[in-house]
PDB file of C-alpha atoms in Angstrom:
ATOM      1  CA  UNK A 394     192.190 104.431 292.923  1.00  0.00           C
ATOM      2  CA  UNK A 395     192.492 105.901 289.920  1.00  0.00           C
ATOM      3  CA  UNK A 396     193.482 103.471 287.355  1.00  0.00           C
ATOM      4  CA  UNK A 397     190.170 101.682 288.595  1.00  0.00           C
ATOM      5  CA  UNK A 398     187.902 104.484 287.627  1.00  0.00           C
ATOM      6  CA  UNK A 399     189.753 104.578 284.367  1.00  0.00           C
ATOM      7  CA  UNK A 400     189.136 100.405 283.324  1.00  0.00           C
ATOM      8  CA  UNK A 401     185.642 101.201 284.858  1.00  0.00           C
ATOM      9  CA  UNK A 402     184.931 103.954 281.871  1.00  0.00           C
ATOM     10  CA  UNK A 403     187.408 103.117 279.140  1.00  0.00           C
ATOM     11  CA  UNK A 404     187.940  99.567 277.171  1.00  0.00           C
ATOM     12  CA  UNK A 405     191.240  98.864 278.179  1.00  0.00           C
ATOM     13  CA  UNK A 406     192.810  96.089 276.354  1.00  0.00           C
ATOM     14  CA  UNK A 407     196.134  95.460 278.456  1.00  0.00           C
ATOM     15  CA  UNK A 408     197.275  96.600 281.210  1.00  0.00           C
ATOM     16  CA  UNK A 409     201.573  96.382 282.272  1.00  0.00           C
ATOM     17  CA  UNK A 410     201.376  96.286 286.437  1.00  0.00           C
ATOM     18  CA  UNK A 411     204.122  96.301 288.834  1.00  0.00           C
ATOM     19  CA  UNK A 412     204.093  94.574 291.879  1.00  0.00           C
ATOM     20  CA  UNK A 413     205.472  96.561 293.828  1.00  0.00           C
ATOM     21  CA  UNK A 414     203.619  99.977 293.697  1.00  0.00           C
ATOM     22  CA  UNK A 415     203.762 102.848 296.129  1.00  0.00           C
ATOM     23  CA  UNK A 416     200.141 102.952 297.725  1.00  0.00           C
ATOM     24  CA  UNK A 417     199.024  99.303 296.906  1.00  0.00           C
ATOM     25  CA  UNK A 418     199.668  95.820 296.493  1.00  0.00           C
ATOM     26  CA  UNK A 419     200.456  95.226 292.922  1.00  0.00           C
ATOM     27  CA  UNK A 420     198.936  91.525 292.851  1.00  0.00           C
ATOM     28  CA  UNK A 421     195.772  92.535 294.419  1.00  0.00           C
ATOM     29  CA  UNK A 422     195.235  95.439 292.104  1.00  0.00           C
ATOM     30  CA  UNK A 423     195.282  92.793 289.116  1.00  0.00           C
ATOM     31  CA  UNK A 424     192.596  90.798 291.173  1.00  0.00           C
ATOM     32  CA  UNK A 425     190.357  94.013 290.992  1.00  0.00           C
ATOM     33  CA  UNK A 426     191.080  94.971 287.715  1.00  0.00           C
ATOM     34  CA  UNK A 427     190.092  91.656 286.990  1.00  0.00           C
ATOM     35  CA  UNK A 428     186.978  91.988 288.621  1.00  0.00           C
ATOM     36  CA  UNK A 429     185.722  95.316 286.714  1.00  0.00           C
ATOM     37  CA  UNK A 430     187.119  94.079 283.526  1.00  0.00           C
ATOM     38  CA  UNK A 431     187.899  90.413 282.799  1.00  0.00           C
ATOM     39  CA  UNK A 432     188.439  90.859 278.759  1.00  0.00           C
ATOM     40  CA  UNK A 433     191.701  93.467 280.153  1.00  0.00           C
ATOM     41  CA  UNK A 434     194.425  91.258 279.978  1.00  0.00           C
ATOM     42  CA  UNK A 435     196.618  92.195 282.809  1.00  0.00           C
ATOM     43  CA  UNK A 436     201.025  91.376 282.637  1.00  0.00           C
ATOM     44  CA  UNK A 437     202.730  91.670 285.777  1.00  0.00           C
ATOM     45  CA  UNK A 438     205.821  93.631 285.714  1.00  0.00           C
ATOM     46  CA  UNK A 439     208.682  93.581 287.964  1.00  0.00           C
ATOM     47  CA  UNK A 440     211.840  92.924 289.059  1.00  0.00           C
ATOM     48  CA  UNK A 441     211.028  90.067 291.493  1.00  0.00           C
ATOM     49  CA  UNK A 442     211.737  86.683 289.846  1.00  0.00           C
ATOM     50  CA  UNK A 443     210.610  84.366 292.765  1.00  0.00           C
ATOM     51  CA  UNK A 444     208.559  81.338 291.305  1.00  0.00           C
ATOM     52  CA  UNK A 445     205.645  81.506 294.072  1.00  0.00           C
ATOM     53  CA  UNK A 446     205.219  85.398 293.040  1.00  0.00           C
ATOM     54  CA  UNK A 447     205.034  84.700 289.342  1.00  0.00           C
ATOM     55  CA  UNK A 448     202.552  81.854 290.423  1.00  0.00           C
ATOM     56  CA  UNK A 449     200.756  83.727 292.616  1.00  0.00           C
ATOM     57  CA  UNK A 450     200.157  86.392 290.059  1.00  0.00           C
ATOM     58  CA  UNK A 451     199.001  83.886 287.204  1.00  0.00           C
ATOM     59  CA  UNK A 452     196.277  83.010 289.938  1.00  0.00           C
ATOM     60  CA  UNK A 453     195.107  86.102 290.644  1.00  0.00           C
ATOM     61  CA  UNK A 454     194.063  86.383 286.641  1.00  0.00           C
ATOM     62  CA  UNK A 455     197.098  87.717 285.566  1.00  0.00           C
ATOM     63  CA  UNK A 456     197.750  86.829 281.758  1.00  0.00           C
ATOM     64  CA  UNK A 457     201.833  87.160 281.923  1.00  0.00           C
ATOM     65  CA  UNK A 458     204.639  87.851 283.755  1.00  0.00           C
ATOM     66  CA  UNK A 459     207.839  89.723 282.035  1.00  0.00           C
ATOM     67  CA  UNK A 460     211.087  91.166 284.252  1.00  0.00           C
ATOM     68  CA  UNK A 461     212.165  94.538 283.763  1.00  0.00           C
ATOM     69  CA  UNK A 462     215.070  93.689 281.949  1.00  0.00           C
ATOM     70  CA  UNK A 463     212.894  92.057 279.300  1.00  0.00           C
ATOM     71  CA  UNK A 464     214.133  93.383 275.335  1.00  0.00           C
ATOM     72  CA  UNK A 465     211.867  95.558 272.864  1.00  0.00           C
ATOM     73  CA  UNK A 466     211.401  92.424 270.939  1.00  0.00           C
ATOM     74  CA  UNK A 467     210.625  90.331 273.783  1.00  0.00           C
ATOM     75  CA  UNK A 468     208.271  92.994 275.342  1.00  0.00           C
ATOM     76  CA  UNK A 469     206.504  93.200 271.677  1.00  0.00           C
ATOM     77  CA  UNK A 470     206.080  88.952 271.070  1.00  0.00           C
ATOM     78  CA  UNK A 471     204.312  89.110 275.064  1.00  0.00           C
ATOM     79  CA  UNK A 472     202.106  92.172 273.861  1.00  0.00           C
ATOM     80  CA  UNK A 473     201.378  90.156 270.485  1.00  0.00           C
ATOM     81  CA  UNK A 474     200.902  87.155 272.242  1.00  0.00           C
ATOM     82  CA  UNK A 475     198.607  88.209 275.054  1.00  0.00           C
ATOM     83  CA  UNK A 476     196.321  90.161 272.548  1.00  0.00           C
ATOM     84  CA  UNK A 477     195.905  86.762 270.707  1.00  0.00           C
ATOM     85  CA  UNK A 478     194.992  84.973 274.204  1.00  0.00           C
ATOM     86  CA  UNK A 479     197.823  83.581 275.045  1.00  0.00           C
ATOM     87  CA  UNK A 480     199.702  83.488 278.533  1.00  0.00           C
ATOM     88  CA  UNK A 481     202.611  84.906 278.381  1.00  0.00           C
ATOM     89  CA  UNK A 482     206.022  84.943 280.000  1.00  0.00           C
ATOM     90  CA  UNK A 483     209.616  86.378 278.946  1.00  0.00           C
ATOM     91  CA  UNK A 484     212.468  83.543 278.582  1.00  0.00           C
ATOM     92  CA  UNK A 485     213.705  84.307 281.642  1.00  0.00           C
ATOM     93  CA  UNK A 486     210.112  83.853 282.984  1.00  0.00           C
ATOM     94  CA  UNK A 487     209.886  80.728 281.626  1.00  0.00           C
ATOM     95  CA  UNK A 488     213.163  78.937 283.241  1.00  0.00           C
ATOM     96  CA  UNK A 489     212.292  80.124 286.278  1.00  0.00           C
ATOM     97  CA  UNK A 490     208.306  78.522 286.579  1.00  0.00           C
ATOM     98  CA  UNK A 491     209.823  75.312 284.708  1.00  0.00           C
ATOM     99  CA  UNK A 492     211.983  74.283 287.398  1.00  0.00           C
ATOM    100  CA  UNK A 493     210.034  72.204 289.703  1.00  0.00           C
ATOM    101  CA  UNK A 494     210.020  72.970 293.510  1.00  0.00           C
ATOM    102  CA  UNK A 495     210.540  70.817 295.949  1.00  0.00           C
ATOM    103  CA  UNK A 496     206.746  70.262 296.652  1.00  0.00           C
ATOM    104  CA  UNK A 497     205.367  69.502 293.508  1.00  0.00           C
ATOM    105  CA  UNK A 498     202.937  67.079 292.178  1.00  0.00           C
ATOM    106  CA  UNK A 499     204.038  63.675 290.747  1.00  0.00           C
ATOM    107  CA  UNK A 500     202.996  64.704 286.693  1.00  0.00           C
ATOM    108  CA  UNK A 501     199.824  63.137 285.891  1.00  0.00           C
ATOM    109  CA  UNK A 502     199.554  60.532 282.568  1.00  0.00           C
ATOM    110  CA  UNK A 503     197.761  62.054 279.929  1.00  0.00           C
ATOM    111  CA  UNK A 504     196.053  60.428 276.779  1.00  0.00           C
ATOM    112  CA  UNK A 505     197.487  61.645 273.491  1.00  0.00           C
ATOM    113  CA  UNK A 506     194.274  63.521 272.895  1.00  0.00           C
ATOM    114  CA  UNK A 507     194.606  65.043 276.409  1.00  0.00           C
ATOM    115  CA  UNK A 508     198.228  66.438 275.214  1.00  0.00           C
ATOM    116  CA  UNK A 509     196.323  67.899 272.217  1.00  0.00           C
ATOM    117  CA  UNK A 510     193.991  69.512 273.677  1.00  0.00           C
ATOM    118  CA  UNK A 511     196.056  70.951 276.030  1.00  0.00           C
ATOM    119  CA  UNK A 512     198.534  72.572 274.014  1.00  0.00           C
ATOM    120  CA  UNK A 513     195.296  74.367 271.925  1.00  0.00           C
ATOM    121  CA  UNK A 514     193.826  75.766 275.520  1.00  0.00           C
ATOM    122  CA  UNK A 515     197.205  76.961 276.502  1.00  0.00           C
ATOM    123  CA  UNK A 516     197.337  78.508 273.055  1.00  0.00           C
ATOM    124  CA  UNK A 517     193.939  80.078 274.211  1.00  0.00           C
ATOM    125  CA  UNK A 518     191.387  78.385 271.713  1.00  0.00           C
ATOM    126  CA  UNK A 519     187.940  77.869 273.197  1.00  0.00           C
ATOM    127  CA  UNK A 520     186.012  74.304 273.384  1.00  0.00           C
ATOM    128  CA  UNK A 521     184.628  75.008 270.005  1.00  0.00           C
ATOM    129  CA  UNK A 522     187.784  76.099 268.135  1.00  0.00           C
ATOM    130  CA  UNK A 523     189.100  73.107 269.637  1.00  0.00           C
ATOM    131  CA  UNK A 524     186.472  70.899 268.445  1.00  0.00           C
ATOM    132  CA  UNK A 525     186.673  72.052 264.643  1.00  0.00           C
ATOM    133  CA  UNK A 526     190.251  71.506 264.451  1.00  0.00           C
ATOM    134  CA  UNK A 527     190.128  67.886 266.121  1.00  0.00           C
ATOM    135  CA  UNK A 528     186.870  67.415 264.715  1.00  0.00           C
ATOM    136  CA  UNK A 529     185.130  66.293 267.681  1.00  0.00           C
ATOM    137  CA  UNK A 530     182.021  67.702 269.129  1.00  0.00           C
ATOM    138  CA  UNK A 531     182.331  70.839 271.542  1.00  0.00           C
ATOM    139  CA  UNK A 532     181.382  68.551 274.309  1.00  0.00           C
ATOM    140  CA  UNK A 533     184.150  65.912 274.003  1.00  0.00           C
ATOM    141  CA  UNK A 534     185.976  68.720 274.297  1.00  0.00           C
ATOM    142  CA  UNK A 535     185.109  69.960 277.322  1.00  0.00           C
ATOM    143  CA  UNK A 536     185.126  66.405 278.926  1.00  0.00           C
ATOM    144  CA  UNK A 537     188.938  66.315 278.418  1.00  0.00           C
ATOM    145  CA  UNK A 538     189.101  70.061 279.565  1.00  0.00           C
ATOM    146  CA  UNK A 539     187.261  68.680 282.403  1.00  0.00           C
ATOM    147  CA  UNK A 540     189.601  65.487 282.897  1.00  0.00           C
ATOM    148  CA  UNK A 541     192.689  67.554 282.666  1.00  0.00           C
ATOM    149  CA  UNK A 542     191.985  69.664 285.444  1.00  0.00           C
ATOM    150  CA  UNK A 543     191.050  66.903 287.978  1.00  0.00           C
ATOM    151  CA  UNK A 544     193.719  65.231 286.562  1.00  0.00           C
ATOM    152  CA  UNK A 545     196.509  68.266 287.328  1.00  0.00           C
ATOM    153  CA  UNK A 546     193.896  69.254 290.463  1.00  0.00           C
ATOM    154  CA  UNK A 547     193.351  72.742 289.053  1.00  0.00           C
ATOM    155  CA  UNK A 548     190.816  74.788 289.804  1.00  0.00           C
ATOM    156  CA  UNK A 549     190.506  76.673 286.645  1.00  0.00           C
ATOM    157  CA  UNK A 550     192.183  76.816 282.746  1.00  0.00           C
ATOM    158  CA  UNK A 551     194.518  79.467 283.850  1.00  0.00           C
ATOM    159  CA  UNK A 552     195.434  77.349 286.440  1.00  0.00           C
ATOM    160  CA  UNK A 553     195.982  73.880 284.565  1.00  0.00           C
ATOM    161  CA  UNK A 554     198.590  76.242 282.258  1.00  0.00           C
ATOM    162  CA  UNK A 555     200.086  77.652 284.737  1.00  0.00           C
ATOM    163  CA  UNK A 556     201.102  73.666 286.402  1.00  0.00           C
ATOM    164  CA  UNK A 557     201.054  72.604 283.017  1.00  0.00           C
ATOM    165  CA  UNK A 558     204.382  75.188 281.840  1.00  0.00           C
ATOM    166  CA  UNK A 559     205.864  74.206 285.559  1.00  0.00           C
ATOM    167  CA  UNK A 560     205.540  70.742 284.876  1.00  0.00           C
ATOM    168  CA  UNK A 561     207.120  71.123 280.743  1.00  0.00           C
ATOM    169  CA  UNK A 562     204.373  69.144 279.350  1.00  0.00           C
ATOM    170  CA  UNK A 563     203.461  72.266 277.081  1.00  0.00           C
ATOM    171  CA  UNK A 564     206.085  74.934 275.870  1.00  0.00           C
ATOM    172  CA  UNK A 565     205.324  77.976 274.168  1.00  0.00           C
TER     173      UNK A 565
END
């Protein structure tokens, strides 16, 4: 495929991916992108605005989700937002993952530190950043990270965000 060979010889810092392409599965192309490059930051999008897809797309690594009907300045606060580290989602996005299905988890307690900490991963800090700002040591850090996602039963940061905006215990 040819926008493999590209990501395998260019730095590519974002790339905007459609679902539903003609020769492949959009969602699975994200997963391989993924693989070759994990610093490209990958934003579905489409015009499909079930939750499980937009879910389903945050687990295969991708770092957003916008709708085709998305504004300029929308589009522009994602592309910001994404190139600082951040998940990102258009409004319309953002309703949709927030309301709860029918099958989800009960929302777990979390300590007021756990809250904090939190909030700064979904904001994409690292364990360190984290650490200065709440002056605590890297490693307390990383024993809430590590509480919070047995706590929300994630397997992985992108993960515990992705419950964490379902659930509205963070907002952007």
């Amino acid at each position: 495929m040819e926008i493999l060979s590209f990501i395998r010889s260019n730095d590519v810092d974002i790339v905007l991916l459609d679902i539903a392409l003609p020769d492949t599965n959009g969602i699975e192309l994200c997963k391989e992108i993924k693989k070759i490059s994990p610093d490209t930051s990958v934003i579905m999008f489409s015009n499909r605005s079930e939750r499980s897809v937009i879910i389903q797309c945050i687990q295969n690594g991708a770092s957003g989700y916008l709708l085709k009907n998305t504004s300029i300045e929308e589009l522009t606060e994602c592309l910001k937002g994404v190139l600082s580290g951040n998940i990102v989602f258009c409004n319309e996005t953002k309703q949709i993952i927030s309301r709860p299905s029918n099958n989800e988890l009960v929302l777990p307690r979390l300590t007021k530190r756990e809250k904090q900490i939190l909030k700064l991963v979904a904001q994409g800090k690292t364990s360190t950043v984290i650490a200065d700002e709440l002056f605590l040591s890297p490693l307390t850090v990383d024993t809430h990270r590590k509480n919070l996602l047995q706590k929300f039963q994630a397997k992985n940061s992108t993960e515990l965000i992705t419950m964490a905006f379902q659930q509205n215990m963070i907002q952007e």
